[in-house]
Coordinates of C-alpha atoms in Angstrom, one line a residue:
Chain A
X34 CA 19.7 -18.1 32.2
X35 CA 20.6 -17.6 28.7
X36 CA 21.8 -19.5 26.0
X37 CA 24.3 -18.4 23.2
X38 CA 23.0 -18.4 19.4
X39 CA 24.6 -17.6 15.8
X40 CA 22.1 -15.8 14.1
X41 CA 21.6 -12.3 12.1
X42 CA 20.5 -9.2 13.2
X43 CA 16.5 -9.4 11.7
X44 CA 16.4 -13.0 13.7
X45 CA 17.6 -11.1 17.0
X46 CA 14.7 -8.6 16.5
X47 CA 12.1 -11.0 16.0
X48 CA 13.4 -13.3 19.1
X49 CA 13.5 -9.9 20.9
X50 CA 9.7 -9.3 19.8
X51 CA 8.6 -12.7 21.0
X52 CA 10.7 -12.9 23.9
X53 CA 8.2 -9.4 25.0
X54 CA 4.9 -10.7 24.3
X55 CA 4.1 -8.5 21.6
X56 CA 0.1 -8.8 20.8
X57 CA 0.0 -7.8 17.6
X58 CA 2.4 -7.6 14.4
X59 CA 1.5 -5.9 11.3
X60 CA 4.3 -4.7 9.0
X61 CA 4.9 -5.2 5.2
X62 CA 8.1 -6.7 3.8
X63 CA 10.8 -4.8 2.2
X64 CA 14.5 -5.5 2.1
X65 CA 16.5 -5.9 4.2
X66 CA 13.8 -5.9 6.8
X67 CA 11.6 -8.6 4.8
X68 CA 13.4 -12.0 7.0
X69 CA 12.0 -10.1 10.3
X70 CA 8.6 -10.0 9.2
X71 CA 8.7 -13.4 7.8
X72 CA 10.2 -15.3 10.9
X73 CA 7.2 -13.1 13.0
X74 CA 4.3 -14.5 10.6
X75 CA 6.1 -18.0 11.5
X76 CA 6.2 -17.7 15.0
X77 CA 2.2 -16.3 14.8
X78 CA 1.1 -19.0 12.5
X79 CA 3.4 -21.9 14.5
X80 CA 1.3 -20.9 17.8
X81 CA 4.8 -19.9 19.8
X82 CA 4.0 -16.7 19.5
X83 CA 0.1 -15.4 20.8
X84 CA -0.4 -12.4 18.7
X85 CA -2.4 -11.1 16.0
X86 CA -0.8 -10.8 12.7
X87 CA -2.2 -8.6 10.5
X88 CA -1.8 -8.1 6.7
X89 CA -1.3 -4.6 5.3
X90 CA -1.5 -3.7 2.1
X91 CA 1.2 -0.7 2.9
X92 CA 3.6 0.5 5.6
X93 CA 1.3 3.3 6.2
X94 CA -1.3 0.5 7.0
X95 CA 1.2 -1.3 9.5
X96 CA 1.5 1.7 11.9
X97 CA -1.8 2.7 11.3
X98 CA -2.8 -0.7 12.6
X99 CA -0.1 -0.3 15.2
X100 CA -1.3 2.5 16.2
X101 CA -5.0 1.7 16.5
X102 CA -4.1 -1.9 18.8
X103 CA -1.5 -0.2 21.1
X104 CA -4.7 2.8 21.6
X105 CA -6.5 0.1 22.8
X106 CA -3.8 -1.5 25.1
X107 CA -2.1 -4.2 22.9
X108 CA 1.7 -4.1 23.3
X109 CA 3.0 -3.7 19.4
X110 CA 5.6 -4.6 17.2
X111 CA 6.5 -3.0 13.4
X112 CA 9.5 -3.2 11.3
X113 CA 10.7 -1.7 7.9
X114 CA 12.9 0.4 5.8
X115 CA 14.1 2.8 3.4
X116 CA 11.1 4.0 1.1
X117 CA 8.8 2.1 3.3
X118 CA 9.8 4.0 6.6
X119 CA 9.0 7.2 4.4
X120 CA 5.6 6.1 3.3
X121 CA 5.0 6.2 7.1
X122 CA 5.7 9.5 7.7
X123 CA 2.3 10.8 8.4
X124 CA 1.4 7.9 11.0
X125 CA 4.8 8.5 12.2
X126 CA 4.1 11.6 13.8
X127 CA 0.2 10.6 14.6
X128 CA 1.7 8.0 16.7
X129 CA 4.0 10.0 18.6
X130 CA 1.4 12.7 18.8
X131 CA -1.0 10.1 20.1
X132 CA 2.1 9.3 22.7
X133 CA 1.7 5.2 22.3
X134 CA 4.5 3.0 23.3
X135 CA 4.8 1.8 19.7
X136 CA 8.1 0.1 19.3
X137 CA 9.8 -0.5 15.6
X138 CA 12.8 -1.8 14.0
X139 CA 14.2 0.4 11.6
X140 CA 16.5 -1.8 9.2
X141 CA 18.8 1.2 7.6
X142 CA 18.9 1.4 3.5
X143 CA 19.2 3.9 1.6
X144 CA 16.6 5.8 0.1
X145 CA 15.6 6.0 -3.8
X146 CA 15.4 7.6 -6.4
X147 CA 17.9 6.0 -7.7
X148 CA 16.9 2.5 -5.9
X149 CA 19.1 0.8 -3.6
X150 CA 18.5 -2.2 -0.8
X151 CA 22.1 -1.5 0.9
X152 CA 22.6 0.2 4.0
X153 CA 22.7 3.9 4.9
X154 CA 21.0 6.0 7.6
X155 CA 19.4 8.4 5.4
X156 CA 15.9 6.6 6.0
X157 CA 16.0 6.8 10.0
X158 CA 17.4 10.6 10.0
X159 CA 15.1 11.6 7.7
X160 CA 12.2 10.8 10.5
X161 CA 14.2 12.9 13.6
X162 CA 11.6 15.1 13.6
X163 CA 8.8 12.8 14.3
X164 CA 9.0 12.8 17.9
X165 CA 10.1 9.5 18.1
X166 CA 13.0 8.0 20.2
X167 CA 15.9 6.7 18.4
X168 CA 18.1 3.8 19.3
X169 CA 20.6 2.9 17.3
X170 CA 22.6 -0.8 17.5
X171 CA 26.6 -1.6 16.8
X172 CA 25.6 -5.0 17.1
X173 CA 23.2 -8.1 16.6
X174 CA 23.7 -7.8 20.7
X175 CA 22.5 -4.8 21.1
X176 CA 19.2 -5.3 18.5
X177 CA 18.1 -7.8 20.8
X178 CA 18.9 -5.6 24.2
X179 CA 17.8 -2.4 22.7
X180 CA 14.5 -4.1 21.6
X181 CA 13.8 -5.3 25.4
X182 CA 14.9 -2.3 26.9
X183 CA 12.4 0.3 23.9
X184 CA 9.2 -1.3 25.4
X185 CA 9.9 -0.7 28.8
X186 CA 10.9 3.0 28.0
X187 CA 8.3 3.6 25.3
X188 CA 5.6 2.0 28.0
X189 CA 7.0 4.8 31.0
X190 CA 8.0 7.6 28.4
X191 CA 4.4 6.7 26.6
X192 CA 6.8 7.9 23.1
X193 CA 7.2 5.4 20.4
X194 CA 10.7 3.7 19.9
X195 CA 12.5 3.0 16.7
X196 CA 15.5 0.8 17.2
X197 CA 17.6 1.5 14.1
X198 CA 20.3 -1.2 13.2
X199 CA 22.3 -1.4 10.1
X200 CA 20.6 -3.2 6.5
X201 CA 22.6 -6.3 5.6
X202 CA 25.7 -5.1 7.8
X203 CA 23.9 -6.4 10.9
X204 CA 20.4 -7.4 9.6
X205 CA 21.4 -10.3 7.2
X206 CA 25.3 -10.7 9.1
X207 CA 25.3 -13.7 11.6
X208 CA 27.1 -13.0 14.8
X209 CA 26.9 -14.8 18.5
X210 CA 24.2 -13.9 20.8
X211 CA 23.0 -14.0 23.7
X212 CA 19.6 -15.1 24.1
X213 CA 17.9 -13.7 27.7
X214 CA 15.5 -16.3 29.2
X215 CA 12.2 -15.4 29.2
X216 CA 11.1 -15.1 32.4
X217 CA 14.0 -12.7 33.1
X218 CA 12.3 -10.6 30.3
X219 CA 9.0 -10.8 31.7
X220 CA 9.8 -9.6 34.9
X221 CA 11.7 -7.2 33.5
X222 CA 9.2 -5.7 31.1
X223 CA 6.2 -5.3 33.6
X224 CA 2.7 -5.4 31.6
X225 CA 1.8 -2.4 29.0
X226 CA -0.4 0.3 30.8
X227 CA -2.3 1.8 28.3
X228 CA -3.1 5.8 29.4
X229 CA -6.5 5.6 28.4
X230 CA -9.0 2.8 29.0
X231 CA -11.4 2.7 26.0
X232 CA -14.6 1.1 26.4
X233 CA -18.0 1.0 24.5
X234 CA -18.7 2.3 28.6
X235 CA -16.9 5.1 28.8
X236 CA -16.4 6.4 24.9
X237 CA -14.1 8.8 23.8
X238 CA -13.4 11.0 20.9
X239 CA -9.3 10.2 19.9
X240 CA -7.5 13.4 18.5
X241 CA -10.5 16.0 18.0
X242 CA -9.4 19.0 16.7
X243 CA -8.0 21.4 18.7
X244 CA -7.6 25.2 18.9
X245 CA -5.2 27.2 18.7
X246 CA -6.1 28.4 22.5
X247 CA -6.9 26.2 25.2
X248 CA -11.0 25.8 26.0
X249 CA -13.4 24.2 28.0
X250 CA -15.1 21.0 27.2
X251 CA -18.8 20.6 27.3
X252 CA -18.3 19.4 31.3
X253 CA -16.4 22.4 32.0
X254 CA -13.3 21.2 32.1
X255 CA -9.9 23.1 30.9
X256 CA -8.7 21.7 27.5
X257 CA -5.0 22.0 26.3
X258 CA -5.5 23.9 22.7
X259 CA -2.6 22.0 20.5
X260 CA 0.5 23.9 21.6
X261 CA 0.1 22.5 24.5
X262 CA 0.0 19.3 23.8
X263 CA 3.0 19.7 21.3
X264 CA 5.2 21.1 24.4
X265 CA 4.5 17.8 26.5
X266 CA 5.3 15.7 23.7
X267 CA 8.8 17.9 23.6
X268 CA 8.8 18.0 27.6
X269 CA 8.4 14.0 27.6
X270 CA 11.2 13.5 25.1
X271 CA 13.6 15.3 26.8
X272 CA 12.8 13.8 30.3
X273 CA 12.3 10.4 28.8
X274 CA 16.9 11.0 29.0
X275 CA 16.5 9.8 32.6
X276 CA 14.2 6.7 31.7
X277 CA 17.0 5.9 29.2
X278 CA 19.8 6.0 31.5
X279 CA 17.7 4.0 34.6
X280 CA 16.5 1.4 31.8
X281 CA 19.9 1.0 30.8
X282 CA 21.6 0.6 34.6
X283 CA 18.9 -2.1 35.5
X284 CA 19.2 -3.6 32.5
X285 CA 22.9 -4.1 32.9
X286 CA 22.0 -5.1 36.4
X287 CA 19.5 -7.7 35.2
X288 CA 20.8 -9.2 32.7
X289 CA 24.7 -8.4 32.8
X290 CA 25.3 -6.6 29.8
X291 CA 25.9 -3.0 29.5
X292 CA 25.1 -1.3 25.9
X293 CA 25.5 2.3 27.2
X294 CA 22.6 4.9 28.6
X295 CA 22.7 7.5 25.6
X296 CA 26.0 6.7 24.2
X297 CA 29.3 4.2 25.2
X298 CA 32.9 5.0 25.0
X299 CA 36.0 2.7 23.9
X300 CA 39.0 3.9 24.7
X301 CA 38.2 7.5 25.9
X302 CA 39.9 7.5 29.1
X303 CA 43.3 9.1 27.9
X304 CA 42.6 10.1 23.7
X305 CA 43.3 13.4 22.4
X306 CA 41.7 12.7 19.2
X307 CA 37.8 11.1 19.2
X308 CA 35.9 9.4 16.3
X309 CA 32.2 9.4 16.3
X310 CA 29.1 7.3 14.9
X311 CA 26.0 5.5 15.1
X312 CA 25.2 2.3 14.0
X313 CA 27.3 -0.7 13.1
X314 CA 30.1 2.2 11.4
X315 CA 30.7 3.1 15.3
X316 CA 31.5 -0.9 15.8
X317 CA 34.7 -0.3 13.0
X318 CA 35.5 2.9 14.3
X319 CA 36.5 1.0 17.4
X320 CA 38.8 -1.3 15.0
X321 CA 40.2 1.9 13.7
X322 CA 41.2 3.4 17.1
X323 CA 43.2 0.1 18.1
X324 CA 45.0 0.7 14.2
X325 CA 45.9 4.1 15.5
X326 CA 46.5 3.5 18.7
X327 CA 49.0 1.2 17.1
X328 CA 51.0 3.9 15.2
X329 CA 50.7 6.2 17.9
X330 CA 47.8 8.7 17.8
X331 CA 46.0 7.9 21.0
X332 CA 42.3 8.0 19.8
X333 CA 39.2 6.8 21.2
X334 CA 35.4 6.4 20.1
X335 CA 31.9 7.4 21.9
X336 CA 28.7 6.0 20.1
X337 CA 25.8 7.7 19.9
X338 CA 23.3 4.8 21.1
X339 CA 20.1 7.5 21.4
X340 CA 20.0 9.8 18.5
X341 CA 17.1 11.0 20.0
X342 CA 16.2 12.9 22.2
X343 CA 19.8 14.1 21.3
X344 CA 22.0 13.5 24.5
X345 CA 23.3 17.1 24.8
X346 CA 24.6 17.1 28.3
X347 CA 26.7 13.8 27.9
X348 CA 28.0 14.4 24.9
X349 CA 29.3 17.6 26.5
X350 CA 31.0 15.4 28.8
X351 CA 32.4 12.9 26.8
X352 CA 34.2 15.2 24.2
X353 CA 35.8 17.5 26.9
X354 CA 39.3 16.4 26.2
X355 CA 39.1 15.9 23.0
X356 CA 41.3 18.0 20.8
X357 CA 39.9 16.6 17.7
X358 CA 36.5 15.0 16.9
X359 CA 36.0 13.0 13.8
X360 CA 32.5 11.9 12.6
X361 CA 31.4 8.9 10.2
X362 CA 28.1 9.6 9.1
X363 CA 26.1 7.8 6.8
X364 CA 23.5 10.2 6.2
X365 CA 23.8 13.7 5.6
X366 CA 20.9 16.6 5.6
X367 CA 21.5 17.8 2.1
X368 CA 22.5 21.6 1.4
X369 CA 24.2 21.3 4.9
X370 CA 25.9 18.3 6.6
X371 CA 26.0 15.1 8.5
X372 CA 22.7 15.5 11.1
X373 CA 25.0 14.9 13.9
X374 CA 27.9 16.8 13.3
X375 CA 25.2 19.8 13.2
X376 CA 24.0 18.7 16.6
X377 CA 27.2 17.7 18.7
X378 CA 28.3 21.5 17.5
X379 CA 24.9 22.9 18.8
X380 CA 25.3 20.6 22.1
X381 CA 29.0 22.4 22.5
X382 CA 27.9 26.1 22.5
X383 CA 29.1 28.0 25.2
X384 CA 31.0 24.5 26.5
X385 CA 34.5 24.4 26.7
X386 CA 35.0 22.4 23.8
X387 CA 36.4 23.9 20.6
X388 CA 38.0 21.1 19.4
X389 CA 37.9 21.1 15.3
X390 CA 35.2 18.8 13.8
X391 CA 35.9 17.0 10.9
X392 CA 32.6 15.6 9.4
X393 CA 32.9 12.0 6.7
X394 CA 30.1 11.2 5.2
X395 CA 30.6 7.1 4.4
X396 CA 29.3 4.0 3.4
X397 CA 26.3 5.7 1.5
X398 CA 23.8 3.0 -0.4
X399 CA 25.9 0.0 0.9
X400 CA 29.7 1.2 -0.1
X401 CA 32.1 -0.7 2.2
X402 CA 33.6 0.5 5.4
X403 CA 36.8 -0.7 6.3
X404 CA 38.8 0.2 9.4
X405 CA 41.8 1.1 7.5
X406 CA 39.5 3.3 5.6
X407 CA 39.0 5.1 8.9
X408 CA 42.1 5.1 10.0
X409 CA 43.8 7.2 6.5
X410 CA 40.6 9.7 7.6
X411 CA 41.9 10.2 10.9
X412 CA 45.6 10.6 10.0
X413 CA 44.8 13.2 7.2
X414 CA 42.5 15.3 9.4
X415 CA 44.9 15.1 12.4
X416 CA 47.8 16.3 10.0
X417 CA 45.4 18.9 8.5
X418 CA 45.1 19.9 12.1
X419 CA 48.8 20.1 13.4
X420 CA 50.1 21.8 10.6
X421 CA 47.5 24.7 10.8
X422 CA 44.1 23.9 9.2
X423 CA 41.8 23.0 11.2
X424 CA 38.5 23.6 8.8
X425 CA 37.6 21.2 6.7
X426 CA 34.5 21.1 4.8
X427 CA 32.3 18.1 5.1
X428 CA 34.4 15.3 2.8
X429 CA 32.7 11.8 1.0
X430 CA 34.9 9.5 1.8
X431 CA 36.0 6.8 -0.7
X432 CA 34.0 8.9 -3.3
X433 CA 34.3 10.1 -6.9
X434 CA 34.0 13.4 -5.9
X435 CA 35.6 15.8 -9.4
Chain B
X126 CA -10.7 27.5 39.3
X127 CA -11.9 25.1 36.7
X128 CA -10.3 21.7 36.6
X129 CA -8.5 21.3 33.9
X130 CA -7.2 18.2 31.5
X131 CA -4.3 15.7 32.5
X132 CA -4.8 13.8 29.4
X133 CA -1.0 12.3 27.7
X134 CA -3.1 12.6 24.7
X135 CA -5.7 14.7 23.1
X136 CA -9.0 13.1 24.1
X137 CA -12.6 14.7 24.9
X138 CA -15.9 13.0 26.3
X139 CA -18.2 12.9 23.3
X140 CA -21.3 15.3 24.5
X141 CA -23.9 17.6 23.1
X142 CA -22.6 20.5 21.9
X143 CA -18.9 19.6 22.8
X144 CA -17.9 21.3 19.7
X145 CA -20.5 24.5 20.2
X146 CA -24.0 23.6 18.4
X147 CA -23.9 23.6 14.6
X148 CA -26.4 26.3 14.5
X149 CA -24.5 28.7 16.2
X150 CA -22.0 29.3 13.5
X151 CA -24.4 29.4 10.6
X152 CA -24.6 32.5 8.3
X153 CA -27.5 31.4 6.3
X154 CA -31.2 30.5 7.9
X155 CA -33.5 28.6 5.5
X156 CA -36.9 29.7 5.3
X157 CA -40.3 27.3 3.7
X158 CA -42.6 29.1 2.0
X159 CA -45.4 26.7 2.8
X160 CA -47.6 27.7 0.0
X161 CA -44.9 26.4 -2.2
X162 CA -43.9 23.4 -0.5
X163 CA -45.4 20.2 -2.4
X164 CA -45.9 17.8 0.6
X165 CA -48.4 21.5 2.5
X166 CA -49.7 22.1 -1.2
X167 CA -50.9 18.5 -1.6
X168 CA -51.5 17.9 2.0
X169 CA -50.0 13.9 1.3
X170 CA -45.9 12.4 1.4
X171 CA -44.4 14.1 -1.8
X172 CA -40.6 14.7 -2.8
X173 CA -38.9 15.3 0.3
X174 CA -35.5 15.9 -2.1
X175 CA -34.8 18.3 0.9
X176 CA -34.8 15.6 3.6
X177 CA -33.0 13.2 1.2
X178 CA -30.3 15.9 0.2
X179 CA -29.6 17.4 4.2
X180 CA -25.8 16.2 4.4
X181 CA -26.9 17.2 8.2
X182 CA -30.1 14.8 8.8
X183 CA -32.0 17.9 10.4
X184 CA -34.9 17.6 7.9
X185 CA -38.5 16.2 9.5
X186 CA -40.1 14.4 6.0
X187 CA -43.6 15.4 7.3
X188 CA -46.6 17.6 6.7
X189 CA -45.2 20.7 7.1
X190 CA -41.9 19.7 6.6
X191 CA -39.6 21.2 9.7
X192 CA -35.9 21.8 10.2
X193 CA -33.8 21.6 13.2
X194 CA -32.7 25.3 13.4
X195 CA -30.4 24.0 16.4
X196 CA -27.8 21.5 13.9
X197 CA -28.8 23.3 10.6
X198 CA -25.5 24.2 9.4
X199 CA -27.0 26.7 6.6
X200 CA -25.1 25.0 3.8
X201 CA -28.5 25.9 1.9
X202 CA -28.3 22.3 -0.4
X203 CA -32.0 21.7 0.8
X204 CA -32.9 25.4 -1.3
X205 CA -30.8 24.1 -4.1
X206 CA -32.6 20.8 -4.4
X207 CA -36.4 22.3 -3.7
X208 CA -38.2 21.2 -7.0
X209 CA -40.7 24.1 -6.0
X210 CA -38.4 26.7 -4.9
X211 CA -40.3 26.7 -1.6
X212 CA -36.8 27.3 0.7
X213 CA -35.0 30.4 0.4
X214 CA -31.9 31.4 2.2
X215 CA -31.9 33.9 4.4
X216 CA -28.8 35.9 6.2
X217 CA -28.7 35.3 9.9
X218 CA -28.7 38.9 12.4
X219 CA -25.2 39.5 13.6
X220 CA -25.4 37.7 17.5
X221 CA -28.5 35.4 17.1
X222 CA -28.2 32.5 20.6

C-alpha cells in the first residue's frame, strides 16, 4: 500500500527517517538541509515519531552523538551540508572506523570561502575518503528509496551511509512521491543488530590504541594492530557491492520500484555516445539524450547511484560500446579534474574501452543546468571527436573562463 | 595457536595490565630519603604535596610515605613538589621486571 504525495526532497528524507524507526536524531540546521531537521524535531516533539532528539551545539556534536547511540544499539539518523559536512570530518572517519550503521543525508551545496547555500557536490566528494558509502539521488523518489534501502545496507555492511541528493534542486523542489506503507518498511528493514553488546556487565574499552603490529590482550587473545583493522574496513566496502545490488533487487521486488544497484541506464541499449552524472544533473542528462536523440546522435546516460565503493566492474560494463563518454560534474578535485572522470578512467585500465572522455564541470554554487545546455556540450565534443581531436582538457561549462 | 580477535571494531576487555603495567616502561625510579621526609621527620600527617601532586594516584599519604613502584610512571612531579627535597630521581637498570 502506498499513497502518492507532492512534497520536496528534505520532506521525503524525513518521512523516509520516520517511516524506519530511527531512535535518535541529532543534527544542526544549515541550508538547504535546515527544513529536514525541522520537520524531524516536529515529528519528535508531536509524539509520531519515538526518538530522542538531541540538541548539538555543532555538526561535529550531531555525529558524535550519532555515533555514541548507534555504539550502543540505537538505529540513527543525521543530516547536513556544505561547511557543516566539513566540520564533521574527523567523526566522519571515527564512525566509519568504528563500522556503525550510521545513516545521513547529505543535502549538496557548495562549499565557502566565498559563501554560497546553492547546490554543488563539492561537500560530499570532499568526504570520499572517509570510508563511508555514498548514494546519490536523481530524484525526490529516490531520497525516500535510497534512505530505506542505506539502513538495511549500512545495518549488514556495518559501514555508515550518506545519501547525497541535490540542495534546493531536489531538497526544497516539490515533485510526486510515493509514500511506502509502513509496515512494508518494517518488514523490510529487520531490527538494527548492533556488533557489540555494551553493558555495565560486560564493559569494554571502545577504540584503544593500537599498534602498529598485532598483540595479545591481557586474556591471551590475538589482537589486530590498526592495519588490520583498516584493511577490513576497505575489505567490507568493497564487498558491501553485493549488499548493494541484493538490497536494490529485493527492494524493487518489495516495493516495485527499481532505482538501479550501483548505477541505472536510460537509453543505453543502442548509443554510441554516453553522458554521465550523479545527482539530480544525471536526471537532465536524460532530457538531453532524448534532445539528441532527436537530431540524430544516438546517445544514452548511466548514473552513478553509489559513488562509493566506486562500482568499477559495472561501469566497465556499461561503457563498452560507448565511443564517446561525456561527464557533468559538479565538483572537481582541484589541480586535477572532476573525481569521477579520474575514477571511470582508473575503472577502464586494461578494459576494452578507449573511448575519449570529455570531462564538464557544471552547475558549480547553484548555476543553472539546462538540457539544452547539455546538449551544445555533447554536439561540440562529438564534432571535436569526428573531425580528429579527441583530447579535451577538462572545460567549465557556461563559465567566464578568459 | 592462540585465539585470535573477530571484533568489526577495535575493542579490548578492560583488565590489569591490558596495556603492560605502567612501571614497566618507566626510565626514572623515585627514591625517599626518609630522614628528609616531613611526615618520618615529625612522625605526625604533614604536607603530602607528593600524594596531592601524583597525576598517577600511586602515592600512600602515611607514615612513611610509600609509592606503588608497580603504576609509578616516573614522571618525577612528586621530586619536583617535595618541600624537603626528600625524593630524588633515580635512573632505572636497563631490563628491570
Amino acid at each position: 500500500m502506498s499513497d502518492v504525495q507532492i512534497i520536496t526532497g528534505n520532506q521525503a528524507a524525513a518521512m523516509a527517517a520516520r517511516l524506519c524507526n530511527v531512535q535518535v536524531v541529532a543534527a544542526y540546521p544549515i541550508t538547504p538541509q535546515s527544513q529536514l531537521s525541522e520537520i524531524l524535531s516536529q515529528y519528535v516533539e508531536s509524539g509520531i515519531l519515538r526518538a530522542e532528539y538531541v540538541r548539538v551545539e555543532s555538526e561535529h556534536s550531531a555525529m558524535t552523538v550519532c555515533i555514541s547511540a548507534s555504539t550502543v544499539g540505537a538505529r540513527v539518523f543525521t543530516a547536513t551540508s556544505a561547511n557543516g559536512l566539513l566540520y564533521m570530518h574527523e567523526q566522519l572517519h571515527w564512525a566509519a572506523g568504528s563500522r556503525l550503521p550510521i545513516v545521513m543525508c547529505v543535502v549538496n551545496r557548495g562549499v565557502g570561502a566565498p559563501w554560497s547555500i546553492f547546490n554543488d557536490q563539492q561537500d560530499s566528494l570532499s568526504q570520499r575518503d572517509t570510508g563511508w558509502i555514498q548514494i546519490h539521488c536523481r530524484d525526490n523518489q529516490e531520497i525516500i528509496d535510497n534512505v530505506i534501502q542505506a539502513y538495511r545496507i549500512a545495518e549488514q555492511v556495518y559501514a555508515p551511509v550518506m545519501v547525497c541528493y541535490d540542495g534546493f534542486v531536489l531538497s526544497h523542489t516539490m515533485m510526486p512521491v510515493h509514500i511506502p506503507g509502513a509496515n512494508l518498511v518494517r518488514s523490510f528493514l529487520p531490527p538494527y543488530k548492533p556488533h557489540t553488546i555494551l553493558s555495565p556487565e560486560n564493559p569494554k574499552n571502545i577504540n584503544p590504541v593500537l599498534l602498529p603490529n598485532p598483540r595479545m590482550s591481557a586474556e591471551g587473545i590475538l589482537c589486530d594492530g590498526y592495519m588490520e583493522m583498516r584493511y577490513k574496513l576497505q575489505k567490507a566496502m568493497e564487498d558491501s557491492r553485493e549488499v548493494i545490488m541484493k538490497t536494490s533487487r529485493e527492494f524493487a521486488d518489495a516495493f516495485g520500484r527499481d532505482n538501479g544497484g550501483m548505477l541505472w541506464e536510460y537509453r543505453t541499449d543502442d548509443a554510441e555516445v554516453i553522458l554521465s552524472a550523479m545527482g539530480s544533473v544525471a536526471a537532465e542528462a536524460m532530457a538531453a539524450v532524448d534532445q539528441l536523440r532527436a537530431e540524430g546522435i544516438v546517445a544514452g546516460v548511466v548514473g552513478i547511484r553509489v559513488f562509493r565503493p566506486f562500482p568499477k566492474e559495472d561501469v566497465a560494463r556499461a561503457f563498452r560500446k560507448a565511443k564517446a563518454i561525456i561527464l557533468f560534474e559538479k565538483s572537481i578535485s582541484y589541480g586535477y579534474e572532476g573525481g569521477l572522470s579520474s575514477d571511470l578512467k582508473a575503472a577502464f585500465y586494461r578494459t576494452d574501452i578507449h573511448a575519449p572522455i570529455h570531462d564538464y564541470i557544471v552547475g558549480i554554487g547553484g548555476r543553472d543546468v539546462k538540457a539544452r545546455e547539455l546538449v551544445e556540450a555533447v554536439k561540440s565534443s562529438v564534432e571535436a571527436i569526428r573531425t580528429g581531436t579527441p583530447e579535451k582538457h577538462t572545460s567549465w561549462l557556461n563559465c567566464i573562463t578568459e | 595457536m592462540k585465539s585470535q580477535d573477530k571484533s568489526v571494531s577495535a575493542m579490548a576487555d578492560p583488565s590489569v595490565g591490558e596495556a603492560g603495567k605502567t612501571g614497566d616502561w618507566r626510565d626514572m625510579r623515585p627514591v625517599i630519603d626518609y630522614g628528609k621526609c616531613i611526615p618520618s621527620v615529625k612522625n605526625r600527617p604533614a604536607c603530602y604535596l607528593c600524594w596531592l601532586y601524583c597525576p598517577e594516584g600511586v602515592v600512600k599519604a602515611g607514615i612513611r610515605v610509600e609509592i606503588d613502584l608497580t603504576y609509578c610512571k616516573g614522571c618525577g612531579v612528586c621530586a619536583e613538589e617535595c618541600p624537603s627535597k626528600a625524593i630524588s630521581m633515580v635512573r632505572e637498570e636497563k631490563g628491570h621486571e
